[in-house]
mmCIF file of C-alpha atoms and ligand atoms in Angstrom:
data_model
loop_
_atom_site.group_PDB
_atom_site.id
_atom_site.type_symbol
_atom_site.label_atom_id
_atom_site.label_comp_id
_atom_site.label_asym_id
_atom_site.label_seq_id
_atom_site.Cartn_x
_atom_site.Cartn_y
_atom_site.Cartn_z
ATOM 1 C CA MET A 1010 94.919 121.034 119.445
ATOM 2 C CA SER A 1011 91.851 122.669 118.026
ATOM 3 C CA GLY A 1012 90.767 122.899 114.094
ATOM 4 C CA SER A 1013 90.312 126.959 114.716
ATOM 5 C CA GLY A 1014 92.710 128.757 112.380
ATOM 6 C CA ALA A 1015 92.910 126.659 109.351
ATOM 7 C CA PRO A 1016 93.140 127.843 106.487
ATOM 8 C CA THR A 1017 90.335 127.500 102.997
ATOM 9 C CA ILE A 1018 92.974 125.175 101.038
ATOM 10 C CA GLU A 1019 91.621 124.700 97.106
ATOM 11 C CA THR A 1020 92.662 120.991 95.525
ATOM 12 C CA PRO A 1021 95.835 121.978 93.191
ATOM 13 C CA ARG A 1022 96.185 120.580 89.477
ATOM 14 C CA ALA A 1023 99.132 118.253 90.231
ATOM 15 C CA GLU A 1024 98.515 116.282 87.007
ATOM 16 C CA GLY A 1025 102.017 114.147 86.426
ATOM 17 C CA LEU A 1026 102.888 113.379 90.096
ATOM 18 C CA ARG A 1027 103.721 110.066 91.089
ATOM 19 C CA VAL A 1028 102.182 110.120 95.203
ATOM 20 C CA ALA A 1029 102.323 106.637 97.773
ATOM 21 C CA VAL A 1030 99.198 105.857 99.953
ATOM 22 C CA ILE A 1031 100.357 104.223 103.006
ATOM 23 C CA ALA A 1032 97.560 103.593 105.503
ATOM 24 C CA ALA A 1033 96.877 101.044 107.979
ATOM 25 C CA GLN A 1034 94.851 98.674 108.946
ATOM 26 C CA TRP A 1035 93.836 99.020 112.854
ATOM 27 C CA HIS A 1036 90.543 100.393 112.783
ATOM 28 C CA PRO A 1037 89.363 99.301 108.763
ATOM 29 C CA LEU A 1038 85.766 101.335 109.057
ATOM 30 C CA ILE A 1039 88.559 104.447 109.852
ATOM 31 C CA THR A 1040 90.801 104.041 107.438
ATOM 32 C CA ASP A 1041 89.498 102.346 104.762
ATOM 33 C CA SER A 1042 87.407 105.887 104.239
ATOM 34 C CA LEU A 1043 90.592 108.016 104.738
ATOM 35 C CA VAL A 1044 92.366 105.635 101.876
ATOM 36 C CA ALA A 1045 88.734 106.890 100.055
ATOM 37 C CA GLY A 1046 89.298 110.997 101.040
ATOM 38 C CA SER A 1047 92.438 110.445 100.462
ATOM 39 C CA GLU A 1048 92.180 109.194 96.456
ATOM 40 C CA ARG A 1049 88.960 111.225 95.957
ATOM 41 C CA ALA A 1050 91.327 114.131 96.630
ATOM 42 C CA LEU A 1051 94.470 112.885 94.273
ATOM 43 C CA ALA A 1052 91.415 112.759 91.466
ATOM 44 C CA GLU A 1053 90.526 115.877 91.702
ATOM 45 C CA ALA A 1054 94.283 116.326 90.854
ATOM 46 C CA GLY A 1055 94.251 114.803 88.190
ATOM 47 C CA VAL A 1056 97.452 112.412 89.554
ATOM 48 C CA THR A 1057 97.116 109.548 87.533
ATOM 49 C CA ASP A 1058 99.864 107.457 88.919
ATOM 50 C CA HIS A 1059 99.456 106.360 92.695
ATOM 51 C CA LYS A 1060 99.679 103.033 94.785
ATOM 52 C CA VAL A 1061 97.594 102.645 98.283
ATOM 53 C CA VAL A 1062 100.219 99.804 100.408
ATOM 54 C CA ARG A 1063 98.656 98.854 103.531
ATOM 55 C CA VAL A 1064 100.890 97.797 105.977
ATOM 56 C CA PRO A 1065 99.062 95.649 109.470
ATOM 57 C CA GLY A 1066 98.986 99.161 112.269
ATOM 58 C CA SER A 1067 100.569 103.184 112.597
ATOM 59 C CA PHE A 1068 103.629 102.152 114.332
ATOM 60 C CA GLU A 1069 104.528 100.357 110.749
ATOM 61 C CA LEU A 1070 103.655 103.588 108.820
ATOM 62 C CA PRO A 1071 106.893 105.652 108.738
ATOM 63 C CA VAL A 1072 109.592 102.518 107.319
ATOM 64 C CA ALA A 1073 106.776 101.932 104.040
ATOM 65 C CA ALA A 1074 107.087 105.614 104.135
ATOM 66 C CA LEU A 1075 110.581 105.762 104.226
ATOM 67 C CA HIS A 1076 110.319 103.175 101.208
ATOM 68 C CA ALA A 1077 108.386 104.961 99.250
ATOM 69 C CA ALA A 1078 110.592 108.264 99.508
ATOM 70 C CA ARG A 1079 113.439 106.228 98.286
ATOM 71 C CA SER A 1080 111.671 104.189 95.237
ATOM 72 C CA GLY A 1081 110.769 107.668 93.560
ATOM 73 C CA TYR A 1082 107.173 109.056 94.576
ATOM 74 C CA ASP A 1083 106.658 112.694 94.706
ATOM 75 C CA ALA A 1084 104.877 112.261 97.484
ATOM 76 C CA VAL A 1085 103.722 110.468 100.481
ATOM 77 C CA VAL A 1086 100.478 110.049 102.503
ATOM 78 C CA ALA A 1087 100.202 108.386 105.416
ATOM 79 C CA LEU A 1088 96.623 106.999 106.973
ATOM 80 C CA GLY A 1089 96.256 106.064 110.392
ATOM 81 C CA VAL A 1090 94.049 105.671 113.540
ATOM 82 C CA VAL A 1091 95.347 105.367 117.062
ATOM 83 C CA ILE A 1092 92.363 105.048 120.129
ATOM 84 C CA ARG A 1093 94.054 105.896 123.426
ATOM 85 C CA GLY A 1094 93.552 102.701 125.391
ATOM 86 C CA ASP A 1095 94.516 102.010 129.141
ATOM 87 C CA THR A 1096 98.375 101.230 129.119
ATOM 88 C CA PRO A 1097 101.376 103.540 127.573
ATOM 89 C CA HIS A 1098 101.097 102.291 124.523
ATOM 90 C CA PHE A 1099 98.888 105.082 122.935
ATOM 91 C CA GLU A 1100 101.329 107.490 122.974
ATOM 92 C CA TYR A 1101 104.503 105.782 122.113
ATOM 93 C CA VAL A 1102 102.974 104.283 119.309
ATOM 94 C CA CYS A 1103 102.077 107.972 117.951
ATOM 95 C CA GLN A 1104 105.325 109.115 118.810
ATOM 96 C CA ALA A 1105 107.547 106.389 117.431
ATOM 97 C CA ALA A 1106 104.846 107.118 114.071
ATOM 98 C CA THR A 1107 104.382 110.918 114.445
ATOM 99 C CA GLU A 1108 108.821 111.679 114.916
ATOM 100 C CA GLY A 1109 109.171 108.287 112.042
ATOM 101 C CA LEU A 1110 106.481 110.028 109.229
ATOM 102 C CA MET A 1111 108.507 113.371 110.257
ATOM 103 C CA GLN A 1112 111.929 111.888 110.486
ATOM 104 C CA VAL A 1113 111.073 110.567 106.902
ATOM 105 C CA SER A 1114 109.816 113.618 105.314
ATOM 106 C CA VAL A 1115 113.016 115.724 106.612
ATOM 107 C CA THR A 1116 115.974 113.619 105.324
ATOM 108 C CA THR A 1117 114.573 112.707 102.049
ATOM 109 C CA GLY A 1118 113.135 115.541 100.921
ATOM 110 C CA VAL A 1119 110.231 113.573 100.040
ATOM 111 C CA PRO A 1120 106.677 115.345 101.477
ATOM 112 C CA VAL A 1121 104.923 113.476 103.461
ATOM 113 C CA GLY A 1122 100.825 114.088 103.923
ATOM 114 C CA PHE A 1123 99.805 113.713 107.491
ATOM 115 C CA GLY A 1124 96.671 112.029 108.382
ATOM 116 C CA LEU A 1125 97.331 110.248 111.557
ATOM 117 C CA LEU A 1126 94.466 110.263 113.477
ATOM 118 C CA THR A 1127 95.350 110.004 117.232
ATOM 119 C CA CYS A 1128 92.099 110.377 119.785
ATOM 120 C CA ASP A 1129 90.498 109.460 122.945
ATOM 121 C CA ASN A 1130 88.191 107.486 120.949
ATOM 122 C CA ASP A 1131 85.941 106.156 118.527
ATOM 123 C CA PRO A 1132 83.706 109.094 117.858
ATOM 124 C CA GLN A 1133 86.676 111.596 117.713
ATOM 125 C CA ALA A 1134 88.147 109.090 115.096
ATOM 126 C CA LEU A 1135 84.481 109.211 113.263
ATOM 127 C CA ASP A 1136 84.121 113.048 114.007
ATOM 128 C CA ARG A 1137 87.750 113.088 111.094
ATOM 129 C CA ALA A 1138 86.997 109.957 108.807
ATOM 130 C CA GLY A 1139 85.324 111.293 105.506
ATOM 131 C CA LEU A 1140 82.003 109.350 106.227
ATOM 132 C CA PRO A 1141 79.000 110.621 105.568
ATOM 133 C CA ASP A 1142 78.667 111.926 109.100
ATOM 134 C CA SER A 1143 82.251 113.358 110.192
ATOM 135 C CA ARG A 1144 82.524 116.928 109.877
ATOM 136 C CA GLU A 1145 86.123 116.432 108.780
ATOM 137 C CA ASP A 1146 88.138 114.343 106.221
ATOM 138 C CA LYS A 1147 91.824 114.258 107.068
ATOM 139 C CA GLY A 1148 92.351 111.734 104.748
ATOM 140 C CA TYR A 1149 91.547 114.494 102.302
ATOM 141 C CA GLU A 1150 93.489 116.835 103.851
ATOM 142 C CA ALA A 1151 96.331 114.607 103.819
ATOM 143 C CA ALA A 1152 96.615 114.492 100.401
ATOM 144 C CA GLN A 1153 96.232 118.201 99.492
ATOM 145 C CA ALA A 1154 99.304 118.779 101.835
ATOM 146 C CA ALA A 1155 101.566 115.738 100.453
ATOM 147 C CA LEU A 1156 100.813 117.412 96.938
ATOM 148 C CA ILE A 1157 100.598 121.415 97.608
ATOM 149 C CA SER A 1158 104.372 120.445 99.345
ATOM 150 C CA ALA A 1159 105.548 118.697 96.795
ATOM 151 C CA LEU A 1160 104.232 120.799 94.495
ATOM 152 C CA ALA A 1161 106.070 123.565 96.235
ATOM 153 C CA ILE A 1162 109.549 122.023 96.322
ATOM 154 C CA ARG A 1163 109.690 122.052 93.032
ATOM 155 C CA SER A 1164 109.058 125.846 92.672
ATOM 156 C CA LEU A 1165 112.137 126.646 94.475
HETATM 157 C C1 DLZ B 1864 99.139 97.259 118.726
HETATM 158 C C2 DLZ B 1864 98.321 98.263 118.570
HETATM 159 C C3 DLZ B 1864 97.344 98.781 119.023
HETATM 160 C C4 DLZ B 1864 97.180 98.301 120.721
HETATM 161 N N1 DLZ B 1864 97.113 99.692 118.729
HETATM 162 C C5 DLZ B 1864 97.011 100.480 117.258
HETATM 163 C C6 DLZ B 1864 95.960 101.242 116.572
HETATM 164 O O1 DLZ B 1864 94.860 102.220 117.572
HETATM 165 N N2 DLZ B 1864 95.948 101.952 116.400
HETATM 166 C C7 DLZ B 1864 97.300 101.013 114.854
HETATM 167 O O2 DLZ B 1864 97.354 102.010 113.973
HETATM 168 N N3 DLZ B 1864 98.215 100.409 115.150
HETATM 169 C C8 DLZ B 1864 97.832 99.486 116.526
HETATM 170 N N4 DLZ B 1864 98.848 98.592 117.339
HETATM 171 C C9 DLZ B 1864 99.698 97.926 116.163
HETATM 172 C C10 DLZ B 1864 100.543 98.390 115.975
HETATM 173 O O3 DLZ B 1864 101.168 100.259 115.246
HETATM 174 C C11 DLZ B 1864 101.495 97.811 115.225
HETATM 175 O O4 DLZ B 1864 100.892 97.312 114.750
HETATM 176 C C12 DLZ B 1864 101.888 96.581 116.697
HETATM 177 O O5 DLZ B 1864 102.146 96.601 117.297
HETATM 178 C C13 DLZ B 1864 102.800 95.350 115.776
HETATM 179 O O6 DLZ B 1864 103.973 96.076 115.281
#
């Protein structure tokens, strides 16, 4: 999937929304930066009520996201990094996390910003992590997506 075709997205005003950021701990340099990017977006949107919860790995993102969605949060931001290794483990963790997060979102009606990086190698992940030399900031983008979706849902 290439990034070409991505729209220019403005960070909305979202005062009053409650947001849970759920982040895995694997690849801490990258996940910490994704968390920082998501918090930057929340601050720019005027969100004052947010909580960051860390889970061990990306496989655990869906269950924590489910609890957040059931606990009254208006939006969830899920952040993690999975790097391909020599075994099929990569596919299982990526598929479980991705499908699990989508299920949480469609079964609870609470939007989940998808900030799970699924990369072949470290440089690909670093390039998307929102670090000073990164080209992209997927933590920021995932928070934007969660906020915009929550506001869109409210308007329906
Ligand atoms: C086991 C594992 C491996 C090999 N790689 C990653 C990874 O690259 N990124 C990640 O977020 N988690 C990884 N994990 C941990 C699993 O997500 C999970 O935490 C463990 O299997 C325990 O349930």
